[in-house]
Structures are given as structure tokens and as C-alpha cells.
Amino acid sequence: NDAIRVFKMPFDAIKGHDRQIRLLRSTLRRGTVAHAYLFTGIPGIGKMTVARSLAKALNCSAGGDADFCDACPSCVMINGGTHPDVQIIEPDGDFIKIAQIRTMQDRMLYTRFLDRYRLVLLDRAESMNLQSANCLLKTLEEPPGHTVMILLTALPYRIPATIRSRCQRVAFQPLSSRQIEDSLRELRGPDASDTCLLASRLAGGSLGRALRWQESGMLKQRQRLLSLIARPEPSLLNAIFDVADELGEDREYLLELLDLLRLWIRDVMIAKDGCAPAELLNTDLADEAMAMARSISWPRLFQQDMLVAEVHAALQGPVNPKLAMEHLMLALTPAPPPRRAAGPAMNHRAIQTH
């Protein structure tokens, strides 16, 4: 979630989004800021950081040249999430609900409290249900003066076309591994250099994801899970059940762990295809990936990839997360499950929550 972390920096210090920032600063200089923007890009890429920066630049009392100072009362309140004219709306559960949009619209009826612009930032805007989207559309069709709305999403195709067409789209691209590594080193210091390199290679262009993985211990949990697959323990069943208990039922955490597992399978595939260890993403487990590539068959490797993809999809539905992970780990261990006529498809009914 981009909104969790607040980076205090002027526009020039934001890395990896030079084109997008040039566009926004140009509109600030010309006084042609749009009434609505649609910021698109993968989660954790910095969309919320740029949105907050635009809010600060619009209301900063000391910044010059279409920038902000990060020190005046307005900037400090925006950084702290206490500015009365800057509202951030996030999903309430699975959706942004119509009550949240109506509350935002009611606030727009009042005069701005402090500064020149009122800003509304809708994080994960694709989470609007049909009723809330239709309600928002009325505001976009008749925007109040000196109000800027910024919709942030990783899935723009899930937002109705009637809303997309009324927003100026700003597309954010994934960051390079080097940009993520440099940012992590600045935040973590030189002592974390090894994990910075690993996280930057695995994060898929998302600084937010790399930070979250470092803080949550996700990379260590990945290492333990992979050790069961690459080098099974003597008491394999007990180890599998122990790991499944430790992982718990946090679906978002499990989905990201499965993303890491698919990156491991990707490494084994390219190692099996003859690529050098330097081309692997899991730099700390390059030897293990090369060894597994020599011992596993292509059909079994493809089957493993399909199994992980199926459990990833199943975890987004009504399944028991713990049983799903137990099923997956049992299926991924070197002794393959009995061959079934239907192929590697998992039995979703067997692990559904009743």
C-alpha cells in the first residue's frame, strides 16, 4: 500500500519518475493543473509519494519553482496526514463504499480551511463498487473550484470508462533494480547491503514491496520454504505442517510469498536452460537453483509452476489458507503426488472454508 509510508523529499529527489514529475511541474508553472488525475502503475512504485508531493506543491507557502519546502505548516500537516484540506480515501474492507464518497462530497460543500487547493486522493481506486463509482462520477462531471482529485490504481481497466475519460492519466513505470537498491541503501544504511541487493532484484520494480519484504521477514520465510522444496528434511511432513502453522492465514502475505516462489521456479527454469548463475534473481540461493535444475525434469518443473499459480488464484477465493499451503508444499516436494487423470489441478472443494 503506497499510503503507508511517507517520504519527505522535494520533487527533484524522487527517483525513477522524471517524466511524470516534469509533466506535473509544467502544469504547476502554467497554472493548468487538471481537476482530476489517474495515476496508474504497479503497487509500491511511488504513486502516493508523487500524489502527496503534488498536494504539497499546490499548497506550500514557501516553495518556489513549482516545488515545495517540506517544512512549512502546510507541508508538515500533509506529511502527518492531518491537513484538513487533503483527504485520503482507502478501501473500507474490500471496497471503497458509497458512504465514503458521500462523506467526501459533503466536505466539499464547505469552504477550504487553510490553503489554496483542496485535494482528494483515492488509493486503490479500482476498489470502488458500482454505486460509489457512479456517485464519484457526479463530482467529476461538475468539479468544485480549486479542488484536485487523484485516483491511484494498479488496475485501471477495473475503473469505469466514464471515470477514466474524465481524468488526466499519468502512467508510472516500474523502477529499475539499481534505483530500488540505491533507495534501500539510503534508508537502511551500509549494514543491510546484502538484503538490499536481494530485495531489489526480487521486487519487480516496486520499492514499496522491497521495503515491506525487508521489514516483515518475508525473505527469510522464503528461504525456509524453498529449503523444504530443494533439500527436504528427514521429518518432511512435520516440517511442512510446522511451516504452514507459522505462515498463518494472512492472505496478502501468502500471496506475496507465492510470488517469490514463482520467481524461484523461474530461476530454476532459466538455470536448466543453460543461463549463468549471475542471471538468477535469487542471488543468495544460486547454487541451490543450479543443483535443482540438474535434478528436476521439465514436465515436473512446469507442473510445479502450475500448482503455485493455482494456489495463488485459489487464495483469492473462499479457501482455507492453511490447508491450501499444506497442499501446495506436499505437492512441491521431490516425491510427486499420485498421477491423476485431470492433471495437476488442485481440489478447491477440499480446502474451501465451510
Short mmCIF file of C-alpha atoms in Angstrom, two decimals:
data_model
loop_
_atom_site.label_atom_id
_atom_site.label_comp_id
_atom_site.label_asym_id
_atom_site.label_seq_id
_atom_site.Cartn_x
_atom_site.Cartn_y
_atom_site.Cartn_z
CA ASN A 1 0.00 0.00 0.00
CA ASP A 2 1.61 3.24 -1.16
CA ALA A 3 -0.17 5.27 1.51
CA ILE A 4 1.58 3.57 4.43
CA ARG A 5 4.97 5.24 4.04
CA VAL A 6 5.57 8.99 3.67
CA PHE A 7 8.80 10.09 2.02
CA LYS A 8 9.85 13.67 2.75
CA MET A 9 11.64 14.98 -0.32
CA PRO A 10 11.32 17.69 -2.98
CA PHE A 11 10.31 16.70 -6.48
CA ASP A 12 13.92 16.51 -7.66
CA ALA A 13 14.75 13.85 -5.06
CA ILE A 14 12.04 11.42 -6.20
CA LYS A 15 13.78 8.75 -8.26
CA GLY A 16 12.59 6.95 -11.34
CA HIS A 17 9.68 9.18 -12.32
CA ASP A 18 11.38 12.13 -14.03
CA ARG A 19 8.97 12.31 -16.97
CA GLN A 20 5.87 12.24 -14.77
CA ILE A 21 7.25 14.92 -12.44
CA ARG A 22 8.24 17.15 -15.37
CA LEU A 23 4.65 16.94 -16.60
CA LEU A 24 3.18 17.87 -13.22
CA ARG A 25 5.65 20.70 -12.59
CA SER A 26 4.93 22.09 -16.04
CA THR A 27 1.22 22.31 -15.23
CA LEU A 28 2.04 23.97 -11.90
CA ARG A 29 4.15 26.62 -13.62
CA ARG A 30 1.47 27.32 -16.24
CA GLY A 31 -1.41 27.22 -13.77
CA THR A 32 -3.13 24.46 -15.75
CA VAL A 33 -3.44 21.78 -13.08
CA ALA A 34 -6.22 19.33 -14.04
CA HIS A 35 -9.22 18.85 -11.79
CA ALA A 36 -8.71 15.07 -11.82
CA TYR A 37 -5.75 12.74 -12.39
CA LEU A 38 -5.49 8.97 -12.76
CA PHE A 39 -2.13 7.69 -11.52
CA THR A 40 -1.51 4.15 -12.77
CA GLY A 41 1.28 1.67 -12.07
CA ILE A 42 2.16 -1.40 -10.04
CA PRO A 43 1.69 -1.26 -6.24
CA GLY A 44 4.51 0.26 -4.21
CA ILE A 45 6.00 2.17 -7.12
CA GLY A 46 5.62 5.65 -5.62
CA LYS A 47 2.24 6.86 -6.90
CA MET A 48 1.16 8.01 -3.43
CA THR A 49 4.50 9.70 -2.83
CA VAL A 50 4.08 11.76 -6.01
CA ALA A 51 0.41 12.47 -5.22
CA ARG A 52 1.30 13.79 -1.76
CA SER A 53 4.12 15.83 -3.32
CA LEU A 54 1.67 17.42 -5.76
CA ALA A 55 -0.62 18.26 -2.82
CA LYS A 56 2.30 19.90 -1.03
CA ALA A 57 3.41 21.84 -4.12
CA LEU A 58 -0.13 23.18 -4.63
CA ASN A 59 -0.41 24.42 -1.05
CA CYS A 60 3.16 25.14 0.07
CA SER A 61 3.62 28.64 1.46
CA ALA A 62 7.39 28.76 0.95
CA GLY A 63 8.22 26.56 -2.05
CA GLY A 64 9.26 28.09 -5.35
CA ASP A 65 9.60 27.00 -8.99
CA ALA A 66 6.67 24.56 -8.81
CA ASP A 67 8.12 22.74 -5.83
CA PHE A 68 7.59 22.58 -2.06
CA CYS A 69 9.68 23.18 1.04
CA ASP A 70 8.61 20.21 3.22
CA ALA A 71 8.96 22.49 6.26
CA CYS A 72 6.06 24.99 6.26
CA PRO A 73 2.91 24.24 8.32
CA SER A 74 1.02 23.03 5.24
CA CYS A 75 3.75 20.57 4.16
CA VAL A 76 4.18 19.31 7.72
CA MET A 77 0.45 18.66 8.09
CA ILE A 78 0.30 16.82 4.75
CA ASN A 79 3.25 14.64 5.80
CA GLY A 80 1.49 13.88 9.07
CA GLY A 81 -1.88 13.18 7.48
CA THR A 82 -3.57 15.99 9.44
CA HIS A 83 -4.16 18.65 6.76
CA PRO A 84 -7.89 19.50 6.78
CA ASP A 85 -7.94 20.18 3.04
CA VAL A 86 -6.18 16.94 1.99
CA GLN A 87 -8.28 13.80 2.26
CA ILE A 88 -7.05 10.26 1.56
CA ILE A 89 -9.73 7.63 0.90
CA GLU A 90 -8.80 3.95 1.12
CA PRO A 91 -10.93 0.81 0.80
CA ASP A 92 -13.09 0.01 3.80
CA GLY A 93 -12.60 -3.75 3.77
CA ASP A 94 -12.69 -4.91 0.15
CA PHE A 95 -14.33 -1.82 -1.34
CA ILE A 96 -14.44 1.95 -1.40
CA LYS A 97 -18.08 2.36 -0.43
CA ILE A 98 -20.66 4.92 -1.42
CA ALA A 99 -20.78 6.28 2.14
CA GLN A 100 -17.09 7.23 1.87
CA ILE A 101 -17.69 9.11 -1.39
CA ARG A 102 -20.72 10.89 0.04
CA THR A 103 -18.72 11.96 3.10
CA MET A 104 -16.06 13.36 0.77
CA GLN A 105 -18.71 15.23 -1.23
CA ASP A 106 -20.22 16.68 1.96
CA ARG A 107 -16.81 18.04 2.96
CA MET A 108 -16.53 19.75 -0.43
CA LEU A 109 -19.60 21.84 0.40
CA TYR A 110 -17.59 23.78 2.96
CA THR A 111 -15.03 26.48 2.28
CA ARG A 112 -11.40 25.34 2.29
CA PHE A 113 -9.96 25.56 5.78
CA LEU A 114 -6.41 26.72 5.14
CA ASP A 115 -4.84 26.76 1.71
CA ARG A 116 -5.39 27.38 -1.95
CA TYR A 117 -6.39 23.87 -3.00
CA ARG A 118 -8.43 21.01 -1.64
CA LEU A 119 -7.13 17.57 -2.64
CA VAL A 120 -8.79 14.16 -2.55
CA LEU A 121 -6.56 11.09 -3.03
CA LEU A 122 -8.37 7.80 -3.75
CA ASP A 123 -5.97 4.95 -3.10
CA ARG A 124 -6.72 1.65 -4.88
CA ALA A 125 -9.45 3.38 -6.83
CA GLU A 126 -10.30 0.12 -8.61
CA SER A 127 -11.90 -0.94 -5.30
CA MET A 128 -14.89 1.34 -5.87
CA ASN A 129 -18.08 -0.64 -6.23
CA LEU A 130 -20.62 0.38 -8.87
CA GLN A 131 -22.59 2.62 -6.51
CA SER A 132 -19.55 4.54 -5.26
CA ALA A 133 -18.19 4.90 -8.82
CA ASN A 134 -21.48 6.38 -10.04
CA CYS A 135 -21.54 8.72 -7.06
CA LEU A 136 -17.98 9.89 -7.78
CA LEU A 137 -18.87 10.47 -11.41
CA LYS A 138 -21.22 13.28 -10.41
CA THR A 139 -18.34 15.13 -8.74
CA LEU A 140 -16.05 14.62 -11.75
CA GLU A 141 -18.74 15.97 -14.10
CA GLU A 142 -19.17 19.14 -12.00
CA PRO A 143 -15.84 19.60 -10.19
CA PRO A 144 -15.73 22.22 -7.43
CA GLY A 145 -13.29 25.08 -7.91
CA HIS A 146 -9.73 24.73 -6.57
CA THR A 147 -10.23 21.02 -5.98
CA VAL A 148 -7.92 18.35 -7.39
CA MET A 149 -8.81 14.66 -7.26
CA ILE A 150 -6.14 12.00 -7.76
CA LEU A 151 -7.18 8.39 -8.33
CA LEU A 152 -4.39 5.84 -7.76
CA THR A 153 -4.62 2.33 -9.15
CA ALA A 154 -2.66 -0.68 -10.32
CA LEU A 155 -5.70 -1.94 -12.27
CA PRO A 156 -7.08 0.93 -14.37
CA TYR A 157 -9.20 -1.40 -16.52
CA ARG A 158 -11.37 -2.07 -13.45
CA ILE A 159 -12.33 1.59 -13.23
CA PRO A 160 -15.36 2.51 -15.36
CA ALA A 161 -14.50 4.18 -18.65
CA THR A 162 -16.80 7.10 -17.78
CA ILE A 163 -14.49 7.92 -14.87
CA ARG A 164 -11.21 7.25 -16.70
CA SER A 165 -12.21 9.58 -19.52
CA ARG A 166 -12.65 12.47 -17.10
CA CYS A 167 -9.17 12.14 -15.59
CA GLN A 168 -5.76 13.06 -16.97
CA ARG A 169 -3.80 9.83 -16.90
CA VAL A 170 -0.23 9.72 -15.59
CA ALA A 171 1.38 6.29 -16.04
CA PHE A 172 4.20 5.27 -13.70
CA GLN A 173 6.75 2.67 -14.80
CA PRO A 174 8.47 0.06 -12.59
CA LEU A 175 11.73 1.20 -11.05
CA SER A 176 15.00 -0.41 -12.08
CA SER A 177 16.70 -2.81 -9.67
CA ARG A 178 19.55 -0.31 -9.27
CA GLN A 179 17.18 2.53 -8.36
CA ILE A 180 15.50 0.32 -5.74
CA GLU A 181 18.84 -0.84 -4.35
CA ASP A 182 20.13 2.74 -4.06
CA SER A 183 16.94 3.81 -2.26
CA LEU A 184 17.13 0.86 0.13
CA ARG A 185 20.77 1.62 0.96
CA GLU A 186 19.87 5.24 1.74
CA LEU A 187 17.08 4.12 4.07
CA ARG A 188 18.77 1.09 5.65
CA GLY A 189 22.43 2.05 5.72
CA PRO A 190 25.52 0.04 4.65
CA ASP A 191 24.89 -2.82 7.11
CA ALA A 192 21.96 -4.07 5.06
CA SER A 193 23.79 -4.19 1.72
CA ASP A 194 23.23 -7.91 1.07
CA THR A 195 19.48 -7.81 1.69
CA CYS A 196 19.20 -4.57 -0.31
CA LEU A 197 20.66 -6.28 -3.38
CA LEU A 198 18.44 -9.34 -2.99
CA ALA A 199 15.24 -7.38 -2.31
CA SER A 200 15.88 -5.02 -5.24
CA ARG A 201 16.26 -7.93 -7.68
CA LEU A 202 13.16 -9.76 -6.46
CA ALA A 203 10.81 -6.78 -6.02
CA GLY A 204 9.80 -6.49 -9.68
CA GLY A 205 10.25 -2.73 -9.84
CA SER A 206 8.35 -1.93 -6.61
CA LEU A 207 10.24 -0.06 -3.89
CA GLY A 208 7.29 -0.46 -1.52
CA ARG A 209 7.37 -4.22 -1.95
CA ALA A 210 11.13 -4.37 -1.33
CA LEU A 211 10.77 -2.34 1.87
CA ARG A 212 7.87 -4.47 3.08
CA TRP A 213 9.75 -7.70 2.45
CA GLN A 214 12.77 -6.45 4.40
CA GLU A 215 10.65 -5.35 7.35
CA SER A 216 8.35 -8.39 7.54
CA GLY A 217 11.00 -11.11 7.33
CA MET A 218 9.43 -12.35 4.09
CA LEU A 219 12.83 -13.11 2.54
CA LYS A 220 13.81 -15.38 5.43
CA GLN A 221 10.47 -17.18 5.28
CA ARG A 222 11.02 -17.66 1.54
CA GLN A 223 14.39 -19.26 2.32
CA ARG A 224 12.86 -21.76 4.73
CA LEU A 225 10.05 -22.66 2.33
CA LEU A 226 12.50 -23.20 -0.51
CA SER A 227 14.72 -25.36 1.68
CA LEU A 228 11.82 -27.80 2.07
CA ILE A 229 11.45 -27.98 -1.69
CA ALA A 230 15.12 -28.09 -2.67
CA ARG A 231 16.52 -30.10 0.27
CA PRO A 232 13.72 -31.94 2.09
CA GLU A 233 14.22 -32.67 5.80
CA PRO A 234 14.04 -36.24 7.16
CA SER A 235 10.79 -35.50 9.02
CA LEU A 236 9.28 -33.79 6.00
CA LEU A 237 5.60 -33.99 6.96
CA ASN A 238 6.17 -32.44 10.38
CA ALA A 239 8.29 -29.68 8.84
CA ILE A 240 5.56 -28.88 6.28
CA PHE A 241 2.85 -28.65 8.93
CA ASP A 242 5.11 -26.50 11.14
CA VAL A 243 5.76 -24.03 8.31
CA ALA A 244 2.06 -23.91 7.40
CA ASP A 245 1.23 -23.06 11.03
CA GLU A 246 3.86 -20.31 11.08
CA LEU A 247 2.58 -18.75 7.86
CA GLY A 248 -0.89 -18.33 9.36
CA GLU A 249 -3.88 -17.12 7.36
CA ASP A 250 -2.82 -13.67 6.19
CA ARG A 251 -3.83 -13.97 2.54
CA GLU A 252 -1.90 -10.91 1.35
CA TYR A 253 1.29 -12.22 2.97
CA LEU A 254 0.78 -15.68 1.47
CA LEU A 255 0.11 -14.27 -2.00
CA GLU A 256 3.39 -12.34 -1.91
CA LEU A 257 5.21 -15.43 -0.66
CA LEU A 258 3.81 -17.36 -3.63
CA ASP A 259 5.04 -14.58 -5.93
CA LEU A 260 8.53 -15.19 -4.52
CA LEU A 261 8.09 -18.93 -5.01
CA ARG A 262 7.29 -18.42 -8.70
CA LEU A 263 10.43 -16.30 -9.05
CA TRP A 264 12.39 -19.25 -7.63
CA ILE A 265 10.82 -21.61 -10.19
CA ARG A 266 11.66 -19.04 -12.87
CA ASP A 267 15.31 -19.16 -11.72
CA VAL A 268 15.38 -22.95 -11.89
CA MET A 269 13.91 -22.82 -15.40
CA ILE A 270 16.49 -20.42 -16.78
CA ALA A 271 19.28 -22.31 -14.99
CA LYS A 272 18.06 -25.51 -16.63
CA ASP A 273 18.08 -23.70 -19.95
CA GLY A 274 21.81 -23.03 -19.54
CA CYS A 275 21.90 -19.49 -18.15
CA ALA A 276 24.73 -18.42 -15.84
CA PRO A 277 24.20 -18.02 -12.06
CA ALA A 278 24.66 -14.26 -12.40
CA GLU A 279 21.35 -14.08 -14.30
CA LEU A 280 19.34 -15.55 -11.43
CA LEU A 281 17.20 -13.30 -9.22
CA ASN A 282 17.63 -15.34 -6.04
CA THR A 283 21.28 -14.43 -5.69
CA ASP A 284 21.59 -15.97 -2.23
CA LEU A 285 20.34 -19.36 -3.47
CA ALA A 286 22.05 -19.53 -6.85
CA ASP A 287 23.89 -22.78 -6.05
CA GLU A 288 20.66 -24.44 -4.90
CA ALA A 289 18.84 -23.32 -8.05
CA MET A 290 21.61 -24.70 -10.28
CA ALA A 291 21.58 -28.02 -8.40
CA MET A 292 17.81 -28.34 -8.62
CA ALA A 293 17.94 -27.52 -12.34
CA ARG A 294 20.19 -30.54 -12.86
CA SER A 295 17.94 -32.94 -10.94
CA ILE A 296 14.40 -31.97 -11.98
CA SER A 297 12.66 -32.76 -15.27
CA TRP A 298 10.98 -30.13 -17.42
CA PRO A 299 7.49 -31.70 -17.01
CA ARG A 300 7.86 -31.69 -13.22
CA LEU A 301 9.10 -28.08 -13.26
CA PHE A 302 6.15 -26.94 -15.37
CA GLN A 303 3.82 -28.85 -13.05
CA GLN A 304 5.26 -27.02 -10.03
CA ASP A 305 4.71 -23.67 -11.69
CA MET A 306 1.10 -24.58 -12.46
CA LEU A 307 0.49 -25.72 -8.87
CA VAL A 308 1.78 -22.43 -7.43
CA ALA A 309 -0.34 -20.44 -9.91
CA GLU A 310 -3.44 -22.45 -8.97
CA VAL A 311 -2.99 -21.93 -5.23
CA HIS A 312 -2.31 -18.23 -5.84
CA ALA A 313 -5.67 -17.98 -7.64
CA ALA A 314 -7.44 -20.11 -5.03
CA LEU A 315 -6.25 -17.89 -2.15
CA GLN A 316 -8.19 -15.02 -3.71
CA GLY A 317 -11.38 -17.03 -3.21
CA PRO A 318 -13.14 -18.95 -0.39
CA VAL A 319 -10.40 -21.41 0.57
CA ASN A 320 -8.74 -22.24 3.87
CA PRO A 321 -5.27 -20.62 3.54
CA LYS A 322 -3.52 -23.05 5.90
CA LEU A 323 -4.86 -26.14 4.11
CA ALA A 324 -4.05 -24.59 0.73
CA MET A 325 -0.42 -24.04 1.74
CA GLU A 326 -0.13 -27.54 3.19
CA HIS A 327 -1.49 -28.97 -0.07
CA LEU A 328 0.98 -26.92 -2.09
CA MET A 329 4.05 -27.82 -0.05
CA LEU A 330 3.18 -31.51 -0.12
CA ALA A 331 2.74 -31.33 -3.89
CA LEU A 332 6.02 -29.44 -4.46
CA THR A 333 8.31 -31.76 -2.53
CA PRO A 334 10.53 -34.09 -4.60
CA ALA A 335 8.23 -37.11 -4.21
CA PRO A 336 5.49 -36.17 -6.70
CA PRO A 337 1.83 -36.72 -5.82
CA PRO A 338 -0.03 -39.65 -7.47
CA ARG A 339 -0.75 -39.03 -11.11
CA ARG A 340 -4.34 -38.02 -11.76
CA ALA A 341 -6.28 -38.02 -14.99
CA ALA A 342 -7.19 -34.35 -14.62
CA GLY A 343 -3.54 -33.25 -14.36
CA PRO A 344 -2.13 -31.06 -11.60
CA ALA A 345 -5.32 -29.13 -10.83
CA MET A 346 -5.91 -28.78 -7.11
CA ASN A 347 -9.16 -29.82 -5.48
CA HIS A 348 -10.61 -26.46 -4.46
CA ARG A 349 -13.62 -28.06 -2.76
CA ALA A 350 -11.37 -29.98 -0.42
CA ILE A 351 -9.93 -26.81 1.08
CA GLN A 352 -12.90 -24.46 0.87
CA THR A 353 -13.99 -22.81 4.06
CA HIS A 354 -17.35 -24.17 5.14
#
